[in-house]
Coordinates of C-alpha atoms in Angstrom, one line a residue:
Chain A
M1 CA -35.6 6.4 92.2
L2 CA -38.3 6.0 89.6
T3 CA -37.5 8.0 86.4
T4 CA -39.7 10.4 84.4
D5 CA -41.8 9.0 81.8
L6 CA -41.5 11.6 79.0
E7 CA -44.2 10.3 76.9
Q8 CA -46.7 10.5 79.7
V9 CA -45.4 14.0 80.5
L10 CA -46.4 15.0 77.0
I11 CA -49.9 13.6 77.4
W12 CA -50.3 15.4 80.7
R13 CA -49.0 18.7 79.2
A14 CA -51.6 18.5 76.4
E15 CA -54.3 17.8 78.8
R16 CA -53.3 20.5 81.2
D17 CA -53.3 23.0 78.5
R18 CA -56.5 21.9 77.1
I19 CA -58.1 22.3 80.6
A20 CA -56.4 25.8 81.0
A21 CA -57.9 27.1 77.6
A22 CA -61.4 25.5 78.2
E23 CA -64.4 27.5 79.1
P24 CA -65.6 26.8 82.7
A25 CA -68.2 24.1 82.1
E26 CA -65.7 22.2 79.9
K27 CA -63.0 22.8 82.3
A28 CA -65.1 21.4 85.0
A29 CA -66.1 18.3 82.8
L30 CA -62.3 17.6 82.0
L31 CA -61.2 17.8 85.5
A32 CA -64.0 15.5 86.7
G33 CA -63.2 13.1 83.9
R34 CA -59.5 13.0 85.0
A35 CA -60.4 12.7 88.7
Q36 CA -62.6 9.7 87.9
A37 CA -59.8 8.0 86.0
I38 CA -57.5 8.6 89.1
R39 CA -60.2 7.1 91.3
R40 CA -60.6 4.0 89.1
R41 CA -56.7 3.5 88.9
V42 CA -56.7 3.7 92.7
V43 CA -59.4 1.0 93.2
Q44 CA -57.3 -1.2 90.8
M45 CA -54.2 -0.5 93.0
I46 CA -55.8 -1.3 96.1
M47 CA -57.3 -4.6 94.6
T48 CA -54.0 -5.6 93.4
A49 CA -52.2 -4.6 96.6
R50 CA -55.1 -6.1 98.9
Q51 CA -54.0 -3.0 101.0
G52 CA -54.7 0.8 101.0
H53 CA -56.8 3.6 102.3
V54 CA -59.5 3.7 99.9
G55 CA -61.8 6.0 101.6
G56 CA -59.4 9.0 102.0
D57 CA -58.0 8.5 98.5
M58 CA -61.4 9.1 97.1
S59 CA -62.1 12.3 99.3
V60 CA -58.6 13.9 98.3
T61 CA -58.6 13.0 94.5
D62 CA -60.3 16.2 93.3
I63 CA -58.2 18.3 95.6
L64 CA -55.2 16.6 93.9
T65 CA -56.4 16.6 90.3
T66 CA -57.2 20.3 90.5
L67 CA -53.7 21.1 91.9
F68 CA -51.8 18.8 89.3
Y69 CA -53.9 19.7 86.3
G70 CA -54.1 23.6 86.7
T71 CA -52.7 25.3 89.8
L72 CA -49.3 24.0 90.3
R73 CA -46.3 25.6 88.4
I74 CA -44.7 22.2 87.9
D75 CA -43.4 19.9 85.3
P76 CA -42.1 16.6 86.0
A77 CA -39.6 16.9 83.1
D78 CA -38.4 20.2 84.3
L79 CA -37.6 20.9 88.0
P80 CA -36.3 24.4 88.5
K81 CA -35.5 25.5 91.8
D82 CA -38.4 28.0 91.9
R83 CA -41.1 25.5 91.0
D84 CA -44.1 25.1 93.2
R85 CA -43.8 22.5 96.0
F86 CA -46.5 20.2 97.0
I87 CA -46.6 17.9 100.1
L88 CA -49.3 15.3 100.9
S89 CA -49.4 15.4 104.7
K90 CA -52.0 12.7 104.9
G91 CA -49.3 10.2 103.6
H92 CA -51.6 7.1 103.9
C93 CA -53.4 8.3 100.9
A94 CA -50.3 7.7 98.9
A95 CA -52.4 5.6 96.2
A96 CA -54.2 8.7 95.2
L97 CA -50.9 10.7 95.0
Y98 CA -49.1 8.0 93.2
A99 CA -51.9 7.7 90.5
T100 CA -51.9 11.4 90.2
L101 CA -47.9 11.8 89.8
A102 CA -48.0 8.8 87.3
S103 CA -50.6 10.5 85.3
C104 CA -48.5 13.6 85.0
G105 CA -45.5 11.5 84.0
Y106 CA -43.3 11.7 87.1
F107 CA -43.0 7.9 86.5
S108 CA -44.6 5.4 84.4
P109 CA -48.2 4.6 85.1
N110 CA -47.3 0.9 84.6
E111 CA -45.4 1.2 88.0
L112 CA -48.7 1.6 89.8
D113 CA -49.3 -2.0 89.5
T114 CA -46.4 -2.5 92.1
F115 CA -48.3 -0.3 94.7
M116 CA -47.1 -1.8 98.1
A117 CA -45.6 -4.9 96.4
E118 CA -42.3 -6.3 97.9
G119 CA -39.4 -4.1 96.9
S120 CA -41.5 -1.7 95.2
A121 CA -40.7 2.2 95.2
L122 CA -44.4 2.6 95.9
N123 CA -44.5 2.1 99.7
G124 CA -47.7 2.4 101.5
H125 CA -46.5 6.0 102.5
P126 CA -44.5 8.2 100.1
N127 CA -40.8 8.3 100.0
R128 CA -39.1 11.1 98.3
V129 CA -35.9 9.2 97.8
K130 CA -37.6 6.8 95.7
V131 CA -40.6 8.5 94.1
P132 CA -40.2 11.6 91.9
G133 CA -42.6 14.4 92.8
V134 CA -42.8 13.6 96.4
E135 CA -41.0 16.4 98.4
T136 CA -40.7 15.0 101.7
N137 CA -41.7 11.6 103.4
T138 CA -44.9 11.4 105.2
G139 CA -47.0 8.9 107.1
P140 CA -46.8 10.0 110.6
L141 CA -49.3 12.7 110.9
G142 CA -48.7 16.4 111.4
H143 CA -45.5 16.4 109.6
G144 CA -46.2 18.0 106.2
L145 CA -47.3 21.5 107.5
P146 CA -44.1 22.2 109.3
V147 CA -42.0 21.1 106.3
A148 CA -44.1 23.2 104.2
V149 CA -43.5 26.3 106.3
G150 CA -39.8 25.6 106.1
Q151 CA -40.0 25.5 102.2
A152 CA -42.3 28.6 102.2
V153 CA -39.7 30.5 104.4
G154 CA -37.0 29.2 102.0
A155 CA -38.7 30.6 99.1
H156 CA -39.0 34.1 100.8
L157 CA -35.2 33.8 101.5
A158 CA -34.4 32.9 97.9
G159 CA -36.7 35.5 96.6
S160 CA -38.3 32.7 94.7
P161 CA -42.0 33.0 93.5
A162 CA -42.6 29.3 94.4
R163 CA -45.9 28.8 96.2
V164 CA -46.2 25.8 98.7
F165 CA -49.2 23.7 98.8
V166 CA -49.8 21.1 101.4
V167 CA -52.8 18.8 101.8
A168 CA -53.6 17.7 105.5
G169 CA -56.4 15.4 106.5
D170 CA -58.9 16.9 109.0
G171 CA -58.3 14.2 111.6
E172 CA -54.6 15.0 111.2
L173 CA -55.2 18.5 112.7
Q174 CA -55.6 16.9 116.1
E175 CA -51.6 16.9 116.0
G176 CA -50.3 19.8 117.8
S177 CA -47.5 20.1 115.4
N178 CA -49.8 21.6 112.8
W179 CA -50.8 24.5 115.1
E180 CA -47.1 25.2 115.9
A181 CA -46.5 25.4 112.1
L182 CA -49.6 27.6 111.7
M183 CA -48.4 30.1 114.3
A184 CA -45.0 30.3 112.5
A185 CA -46.9 30.8 109.1
A186 CA -48.7 33.8 110.2
H187 CA -45.7 35.2 112.1
Y188 CA -43.5 34.8 109.2
G189 CA -46.3 36.3 106.7
L190 CA -46.1 33.1 104.4
E191 CA -48.5 34.4 101.6
N192 CA -46.9 31.7 99.6
L193 CA -48.2 28.9 101.7
T194 CA -51.6 27.1 101.2
L195 CA -52.9 24.4 103.5
V196 CA -55.7 22.4 102.0
V197 CA -57.8 20.5 104.5
D198 CA -59.5 17.5 103.3
R199 CA -62.4 18.0 105.5
N200 CA -64.3 14.5 105.2
R201 CA -65.3 14.5 108.7
L202 CA -64.1 11.0 109.4
Q203 CA -60.9 9.7 110.9
Q204 CA -59.7 6.0 111.3
G205 CA -62.1 5.2 114.1
A206 CA -65.0 7.6 114.1
R207 CA -66.2 11.0 113.1
T208 CA -63.9 13.8 113.8
E209 CA -66.5 15.7 115.9
D210 CA -67.1 12.5 117.9
T211 CA -63.4 12.1 118.6
N212 CA -61.7 15.3 119.4
G213 CA -63.9 17.9 117.4
L214 CA -62.3 20.4 115.1
D215 CA -65.2 22.9 114.7
P216 CA -65.3 25.7 114.4
L217 CA -62.6 24.9 111.9
D218 CA -62.9 28.0 110.0
A219 CA -62.7 30.2 113.1
R220 CA -59.8 28.3 114.5
L221 CA -57.7 28.6 111.3
A222 CA -58.5 32.3 111.0
A223 CA -57.6 32.8 114.8
F224 CA -54.3 31.4 113.9
G225 CA -53.7 34.0 111.0
C226 CA -55.0 32.0 108.1
E227 CA -57.0 33.6 105.2
V228 CA -59.7 30.9 105.3
R229 CA -61.7 29.6 102.2
S230 CA -64.3 26.9 102.6
V231 CA -65.3 25.3 99.5
D232 CA -66.9 22.1 98.0
G233 CA -63.9 19.8 97.7
H234 CA -65.4 18.0 94.9
N235 CA -66.0 21.1 92.9
H236 CA -63.1 21.5 90.7
L237 CA -63.8 25.2 89.7
A238 CA -64.5 26.0 93.3
L239 CA -61.2 24.5 94.4
A240 CA -59.2 26.3 91.7
E241 CA -60.4 29.5 92.7
A242 CA -60.0 28.7 96.3
Y243 CA -56.1 27.9 95.4
A244 CA -55.8 31.6 94.1
P245 CA -53.0 33.6 95.9
S246 CA -53.2 35.1 99.2
T247 CA -55.2 38.5 99.5
T248 CA -54.0 39.0 103.0
G249 CA -50.3 38.6 103.0
G250 CA -50.5 35.6 105.2
P251 CA -51.2 31.9 104.7
V252 CA -54.2 30.5 103.1
A253 CA -56.2 27.7 104.5
V254 CA -58.7 25.9 102.0
I255 CA -61.3 23.9 103.8
A256 CA -62.3 21.4 101.2
N257 CA -65.5 20.0 102.4
T258 CA -65.4 16.4 101.0
I259 CA -66.9 12.9 101.4
K260 CA -64.8 10.1 102.5
G261 CA -65.3 7.4 99.7
K262 CA -66.4 9.9 97.3
G263 CA -67.9 8.6 94.2
I264 CA -68.5 5.0 95.5
S265 CA -72.1 4.7 97.0
F266 CA -71.6 2.0 99.6
M267 CA -68.3 3.7 100.8
E268 CA -69.4 7.4 100.9
D269 CA -69.3 8.8 104.5
R270 CA -68.8 5.2 106.0
V271 CA -66.1 5.1 108.7
E272 CA -65.4 1.4 108.2
W273 CA -64.0 2.3 104.7
H274 CA -61.0 4.1 106.0
H275 CA -58.8 1.2 105.1
K276 CA -61.0 -1.7 104.2
V277 CA -60.3 -3.7 101.0
P278 CA -63.2 -4.2 98.7
T279 CA -64.4 -7.7 97.7
S280 CA -64.0 -8.4 94.0
E281 CA -67.8 -7.9 93.6
Q282 CA -67.5 -4.6 95.5
A283 CA -64.6 -3.5 93.4
D284 CA -66.6 -4.2 90.1
Q285 CA -69.4 -2.1 91.5
A286 CA -67.1 0.7 92.5
L287 CA -65.4 0.7 89.1
L288 CA -68.8 0.8 87.5
E289 CA -69.9 3.8 89.5
L290 CA -66.8 5.5 88.8
A291 CA -67.0 5.2 85.0
Chain B
M1 CA 2.2 10.2 125.5
T2 CA 1.8 13.8 126.1
A3 CA 1.4 14.8 129.7
V4 CA -2.0 16.0 130.6
D5 CA -2.1 19.6 132.0
V6 CA -4.8 19.4 134.5
T7 CA -4.5 23.2 135.1
A8 CA -5.2 23.9 131.4
P9 CA -7.9 26.5 130.6
V10 CA -11.3 25.0 129.8
H11 CA -13.7 26.2 127.3
D12 CA -17.5 26.1 126.5
N13 CA -17.6 24.8 122.9
R14 CA -20.6 26.8 121.9
K15 CA -18.6 29.9 121.5
A16 CA -16.5 28.1 118.9
F17 CA -19.5 26.7 117.2
A18 CA -21.1 30.3 116.8
E19 CA -18.0 31.8 115.5
E20 CA -17.3 29.1 113.0
L21 CA -21.1 29.2 111.8
M22 CA -21.0 33.1 111.4
A23 CA -17.6 32.8 109.4
L24 CA -19.2 30.2 107.1
A25 CA -22.5 32.1 106.9
A26 CA -20.7 35.2 105.8
A27 CA -19.4 33.3 102.7
D28 CA -22.3 31.1 102.1
T29 CA -25.8 32.6 101.9
R30 CA -27.1 29.0 102.0
I31 CA -26.3 28.7 105.7
V32 CA -29.2 29.4 107.8
A33 CA -29.9 28.9 111.6
V34 CA -33.0 27.7 113.0
C35 CA -33.9 27.7 116.7
N36 CA -36.5 27.4 119.4
D37 CA -36.4 30.6 121.3
S38 CA -32.9 29.6 122.4
V39 CA -31.0 32.4 120.7
G40 CA -29.0 33.2 123.8
S41 CA -28.4 29.6 124.9
S42 CA -27.4 28.6 121.4
N43 CA -25.1 31.6 121.1
L44 CA -26.7 32.9 118.1
V45 CA -27.2 36.6 119.4
E46 CA -24.5 37.8 117.2
F47 CA -25.5 35.6 114.2
R48 CA -29.0 37.3 114.5
E49 CA -27.4 40.7 114.3
R50 CA -25.3 39.9 111.3
F51 CA -27.7 37.8 109.4
P52 CA -31.2 38.7 110.6
D53 CA -33.1 37.1 107.9
R54 CA -31.2 33.9 108.3
L55 CA -32.0 33.3 111.9
I56 CA -35.3 31.6 111.8
N57 CA -36.7 31.6 115.5
V58 CA -39.9 29.5 115.5
G59 CA -40.5 29.9 119.2
I60 CA -40.9 27.2 121.6
A61 CA -42.0 24.6 119.2
E62 CA -39.4 21.9 118.6
Q63 CA -41.6 19.7 116.4
N64 CA -42.2 22.6 114.0
M65 CA -38.7 23.7 114.3
V66 CA -37.1 20.4 112.8
G67 CA -39.8 20.3 110.1
V68 CA -39.0 23.8 109.2
G69 CA -35.3 22.8 109.0
A70 CA -36.3 19.8 106.6
G71 CA -38.3 22.3 104.6
L72 CA -35.2 24.7 104.3
A73 CA -32.9 21.8 103.3
S74 CA -35.5 20.7 100.7
M75 CA -35.1 24.3 99.0
G76 CA -31.4 24.1 99.0
F77 CA -30.4 25.8 102.2
V78 CA -28.0 24.5 104.7
P79 CA -29.9 24.6 108.1
F80 CA -28.2 24.4 111.4
V81 CA -31.1 23.7 113.7
C82 CA -30.2 24.7 117.4
A83 CA -31.9 23.9 120.6
A84 CA -31.1 22.5 123.9
A85 CA -30.2 18.8 123.2
P86 CA -32.9 17.1 125.5
F87 CA -35.7 19.2 123.8
L88 CA -34.2 19.0 120.3
T89 CA -33.9 15.2 120.4
G90 CA -36.8 14.3 122.8
R91 CA -39.4 16.5 121.6
S92 CA -38.9 16.1 118.0
L93 CA -37.7 12.7 117.8
E94 CA -40.2 11.6 115.1
Q95 CA -39.4 14.7 113.1
I96 CA -35.9 13.7 113.2
K97 CA -36.7 10.2 112.2
A98 CA -39.2 11.0 109.3
D99 CA -38.4 14.5 108.1
V100 CA -34.6 14.4 108.3
A101 CA -33.2 10.9 108.4
Y102 CA -35.7 8.9 106.5
S103 CA -36.4 11.8 104.1
Q104 CA -32.7 12.3 103.8
H105 CA -32.9 16.1 104.1
P106 CA -29.5 17.4 104.9
V107 CA -30.4 19.1 108.2
I108 CA -27.7 19.6 110.7
L109 CA -29.3 19.2 114.2
C110 CA -27.2 21.0 116.9
G111 CA -27.8 19.7 120.4
M112 CA -26.7 22.4 122.7
S113 CA -25.7 21.9 126.3
P114 CA -25.9 18.1 125.9
G115 CA -25.2 15.5 128.6
M116 CA -25.8 16.9 132.1
A117 CA -24.4 20.3 131.3
Y118 CA -27.6 21.7 133.0
G119 CA -26.6 19.7 136.1
E120 CA -29.0 21.0 138.9
L121 CA -31.9 21.5 136.6
G122 CA -32.4 17.8 136.5
P123 CA -33.1 15.0 134.4
T124 CA -35.6 16.8 132.2
H125 CA -33.0 19.2 131.1
H126 CA -30.3 16.4 130.8
S127 CA -29.7 15.0 127.2
V128 CA -28.4 11.5 128.0
E129 CA -30.7 9.4 125.9
D130 CA -29.8 11.3 122.6
L131 CA -27.1 8.7 121.6
S132 CA -29.3 5.8 122.2
W133 CA -32.3 7.3 120.5
L134 CA -30.5 8.6 117.4
R135 CA -28.1 5.7 116.8
A136 CA -31.1 3.7 116.0
L137 CA -31.9 6.0 113.0
P138 CA -30.1 4.8 109.8
G139 CA -28.6 7.7 107.5
L140 CA -28.1 10.0 110.3
D141 CA -24.4 10.9 111.3
I142 CA -23.7 11.6 114.9
V143 CA -20.9 13.8 115.7
L144 CA -19.4 14.6 119.3
P145 CA -16.7 17.1 119.1
A146 CA -14.3 16.8 122.0
D147 CA -13.0 20.4 122.1
R148 CA -13.2 23.8 120.3
A149 CA -11.2 22.8 117.4
Q150 CA -13.4 19.7 116.6
T151 CA -16.5 21.7 117.2
R152 CA -15.2 24.1 114.4
D153 CA -14.2 21.1 112.4
A154 CA -17.7 19.8 112.6
V155 CA -19.3 22.9 111.5
R156 CA -17.1 23.2 108.6
M157 CA -17.2 19.7 107.6
L158 CA -21.1 19.5 107.7
A159 CA -21.4 22.8 106.0
A160 CA -19.2 21.7 103.2
E161 CA -20.9 18.5 102.6
P162 CA -24.5 18.8 104.1
R163 CA -26.1 15.5 105.1
P164 CA -28.8 14.6 107.9
A165 CA -26.6 14.9 111.1
F166 CA -26.6 15.6 114.7
M167 CA -24.0 17.1 116.7
R168 CA -23.5 17.8 120.3
V169 CA -22.2 21.2 121.1
G170 CA -20.9 21.0 124.6
R171 CA -21.5 23.7 127.2
H172 CA -19.8 22.0 130.2
K173 CA -16.3 23.4 129.7
V174 CA -13.4 21.2 128.4
P175 CA -9.8 21.7 127.7
D176 CA -8.6 21.5 124.3
L177 CA -7.1 18.3 123.3
P178 CA -3.3 18.3 124.0
E179 CA -2.7 17.0 120.4
S180 CA -4.2 18.0 117.2
S181 CA -7.0 15.6 116.4
A182 CA -8.5 16.6 113.3
L183 CA -12.1 15.2 112.7
E184 CA -12.6 12.6 110.1
R185 CA -16.1 11.2 109.2
G186 CA -16.7 7.9 110.6
R187 CA -13.3 7.7 112.4
F188 CA -12.1 7.7 115.8
Q189 CA -9.0 9.5 116.7
Q190 CA -6.2 7.7 118.5
L191 CA -4.9 10.2 121.1
C192 CA -2.2 7.8 122.7
D193 CA -1.1 4.3 122.5
G194 CA -0.7 1.5 124.7
A195 CA -0.7 -2.4 124.7
D196 CA -2.7 -3.1 127.8
V197 CA -6.1 -1.5 127.5
T198 CA -8.2 0.8 125.2
I199 CA -10.3 3.5 126.6
V200 CA -12.7 4.7 123.9
A201 CA -14.2 8.1 125.2
V202 CA -16.4 10.6 123.7
G203 CA -17.2 14.5 124.1
T204 CA -16.6 15.6 127.6
M205 CA -15.0 12.2 128.6
V206 CA -12.0 12.4 126.4
S207 CA -9.8 14.7 128.3
R208 CA -10.8 12.6 131.5
A209 CA -9.7 9.5 129.6
L210 CA -6.3 11.1 128.8
Q211 CA -6.0 11.6 132.5
A212 CA -7.0 8.2 133.5
A213 CA -4.4 6.8 130.8
E214 CA -1.8 9.0 132.6
A215 CA -2.6 7.6 136.1
L216 CA -2.6 4.1 134.7
A217 CA 0.8 4.7 133.2
A218 CA 2.1 5.5 136.8
D219 CA 0.8 2.2 137.6
G220 CA 2.7 0.6 134.8
V221 CA -0.4 -0.1 132.6
T222 CA -0.3 1.4 129.1
A223 CA -3.5 2.6 127.6
R224 CA -4.8 3.4 124.2
V225 CA -7.1 6.2 124.1
L226 CA -9.5 6.7 121.3
N227 CA -11.7 9.8 120.8
A228 CA -15.1 8.4 119.3
S229 CA -15.9 11.9 118.0
W230 CA -17.8 10.7 115.0
I231 CA -20.1 7.9 116.3
A232 CA -22.1 7.2 113.3
P233 CA -21.1 6.0 110.9
F234 CA -19.3 3.9 113.4
D235 CA -15.6 3.2 113.2
A236 CA -15.7 -0.5 113.5
E237 CA -12.2 -0.9 112.3
A238 CA -10.8 1.1 115.3
V239 CA -12.8 -1.3 117.6
R240 CA -11.5 -4.4 116.0
A241 CA -7.9 -3.1 116.1
A242 CA -8.3 -2.4 119.7
A243 CA -9.6 -5.9 120.5
A244 CA -6.8 -7.3 118.5
Q245 CA -4.0 -5.1 119.8
T246 CA -5.2 -4.5 123.6
R247 CA -6.4 -7.0 126.2
A248 CA -9.6 -5.0 127.2
I249 CA -11.8 -2.1 126.3
V250 CA -13.4 0.4 128.5
T251 CA -16.1 2.9 127.1
V252 CA -17.0 6.1 128.6
E253 CA -19.7 8.6 127.7
E254 CA -21.8 11.3 129.4
A255 CA -24.9 9.3 128.2
N256 CA -27.2 6.5 129.0
V257 CA -25.4 3.1 128.7
S258 CA -28.5 1.7 127.0
G259 CA -27.7 1.9 123.2
G260 CA -24.9 4.6 123.2
L261 CA -21.1 4.4 122.4
G262 CA -20.6 1.4 124.8
A263 CA -23.4 -0.7 123.4
A264 CA -22.0 -0.1 119.9
V265 CA -18.6 -1.3 121.0
A266 CA -20.0 -4.1 122.8
S267 CA -22.1 -5.5 120.1
L268 CA -19.3 -5.2 117.8
V269 CA -16.9 -7.1 120.0
A270 CA -19.4 -9.8 120.8
A271 CA -19.6 -10.6 117.1
L272 CA -16.0 -11.2 116.9
P273 CA -14.9 -14.9 116.7
A274 CA -14.0 -16.7 119.9
G275 CA -10.5 -16.0 121.0
Q276 CA -10.6 -12.5 119.5
R277 CA -13.2 -11.1 122.0
V278 CA -11.9 -9.0 124.8
P279 CA -13.7 -7.8 128.0
V280 CA -15.7 -4.6 127.6
E281 CA -16.4 -2.3 130.6
I282 CA -19.2 0.3 129.8
L283 CA -19.3 3.6 131.6
G284 CA -22.1 5.9 131.7
L285 CA -25.5 6.6 133.2
H286 CA -27.8 3.9 134.5
D287 CA -30.3 6.0 136.2
F288 CA -31.9 9.5 136.3
A289 CA -29.5 12.0 137.9
P290 CA -29.9 13.3 141.6
T291 CA -29.5 16.9 142.2
G292 CA -26.0 18.2 141.6
S293 CA -23.6 20.2 139.5
T294 CA -22.5 18.7 136.3
N295 CA -19.1 17.9 138.0
A296 CA -20.6 16.3 141.0
L297 CA -22.9 14.2 138.7
L298 CA -20.2 13.0 136.5
T299 CA -18.4 11.8 139.8
H300 CA -21.7 10.4 141.0
F301 CA -22.0 8.1 138.0
G302 CA -18.2 7.2 138.2
L303 CA -17.3 9.5 135.1
D304 CA -14.1 10.8 136.5
P305 CA -10.5 9.7 135.8
E306 CA -10.1 7.9 139.0
H307 CA -13.1 5.5 138.4
L308 CA -12.1 5.2 134.8
A309 CA -8.8 3.9 135.8
E310 CA -10.1 1.5 138.0
A311 CA -12.6 0.4 135.5
A312 CA -9.8 -0.1 133.0
K313 CA -8.2 -2.4 135.5
A314 CA -11.2 -4.2 136.4
A315 CA -11.7 -5.0 132.6
M316 CA -8.0 -6.0 132.3
A317 CA -8.6 -8.5 135.3
R318 CA -11.4 -10.2 133.3
A319 CA -9.2 -10.8 130.2

């Protein structure tokens, strides 16, 4: 198990507090700057590992940054039972999660250099037994939401104010287990549960709508009892607003409309960048664009 | 050896399971039950009346059910996830792998009415692959209590030290074991001793193994009977001792022979040095069952005391 990096936690706390106190324009700029730094780190990790899921990492980064630098009631150095819970159901985007967790100080950012290296704690998919900040192991799709439902039910039973956030890919919603879980979330009135869908409209092999269409996704999620909020998934202020507590007494579903490969011109919205590894020239170009 | 009373009353272990679970839940608010609509068949009706908030019925949705169990465990609860064994293990196998065993969430999976307890309902409703599937998962304890007392023991032990675990909760009625056989994690219980052959039996087969041992004794063959109640972690020591101290081993389980108890015993014996290996006879299912009652099907697959005694002799003949 990796250990908390207390120095990094202090850095994260200061940045989080600064973001919390900032006026909207500055807040947006700070979060955008943090997200770009995480994206650059992810590109470096993938270049070192020569493996990874760069497209989805880029689409989910703003979603993660807004959660970990504002919304989540968490602190890597202090893990009370009633803390908020976060699950990355699209576990193949572990690099984005690891870079985010390390920036918060859950473990040393130096560890990121071991991403997918032999014997590293940082497997291609997150493992809670080895990585602090990971609540459950994901990788196979459609697993995060049911576990999050269990956590939200548990929070109710315990009388805990904990909120539970789960980020799922859009293609992942083709797995039936998600819809089983949504039925239960509505039935149990889990107002403490927020599902964030990284709606980048691409899955591994093709566009979601050309594969097994999800639209009208908002209507489908609403029909399953969710309070649906559809936002620009790269707009940090819009995301932060969408992460606000439920107003209906039931689960919230945030459709974060994103661009796969966001921030890297030649990757954006291109299906082949699901898990392709850039050449070193492409990586240089990517890092320049993410500056 | 204690004489086997074939007229002894037989019991459905689900009642003992439910009683023990309620007794523990009354004292420990961390204990919750999760089920897939199977409130009645999991004997949870009274649990629901007494602890309505702590019976989480997710409906007919086994994948979600196991995930919810993992989420509850991660929040500090002790979830007993109850469903008919074939659907619990088959439908949600990947959840058991990823959310329970690999994530090390201490979820106690309770496979109700396992084996061929649903006789005539057919192979869709039989849980005879569960041991093969679940033995392949590291970090998952597998417990098959052989009677009411062991069922209570299992519930109590897993609640006291929660860990990822699967337990079979038998519906097919079995007698209480003639001797007190306290459950111990990772240990088989020796129910009687003999020098000629060892019968390693599990679950519903244990009382039948004792009957077979008695029949063998009448023919001058002495049998050691082991109750493999806690299959994972596996009691390698008991198997090595059986190979060293008796001439042959017979395993018997109400399960498919591919990868279950017999496979575990055989792979261990095969790894022994030459000269220490003994013949192993593996009794269990080799095919989908035809239509029939549980008892008829057990006989169909040779899982009765008579066939068991014959298999013991056949194994000894190969020694």
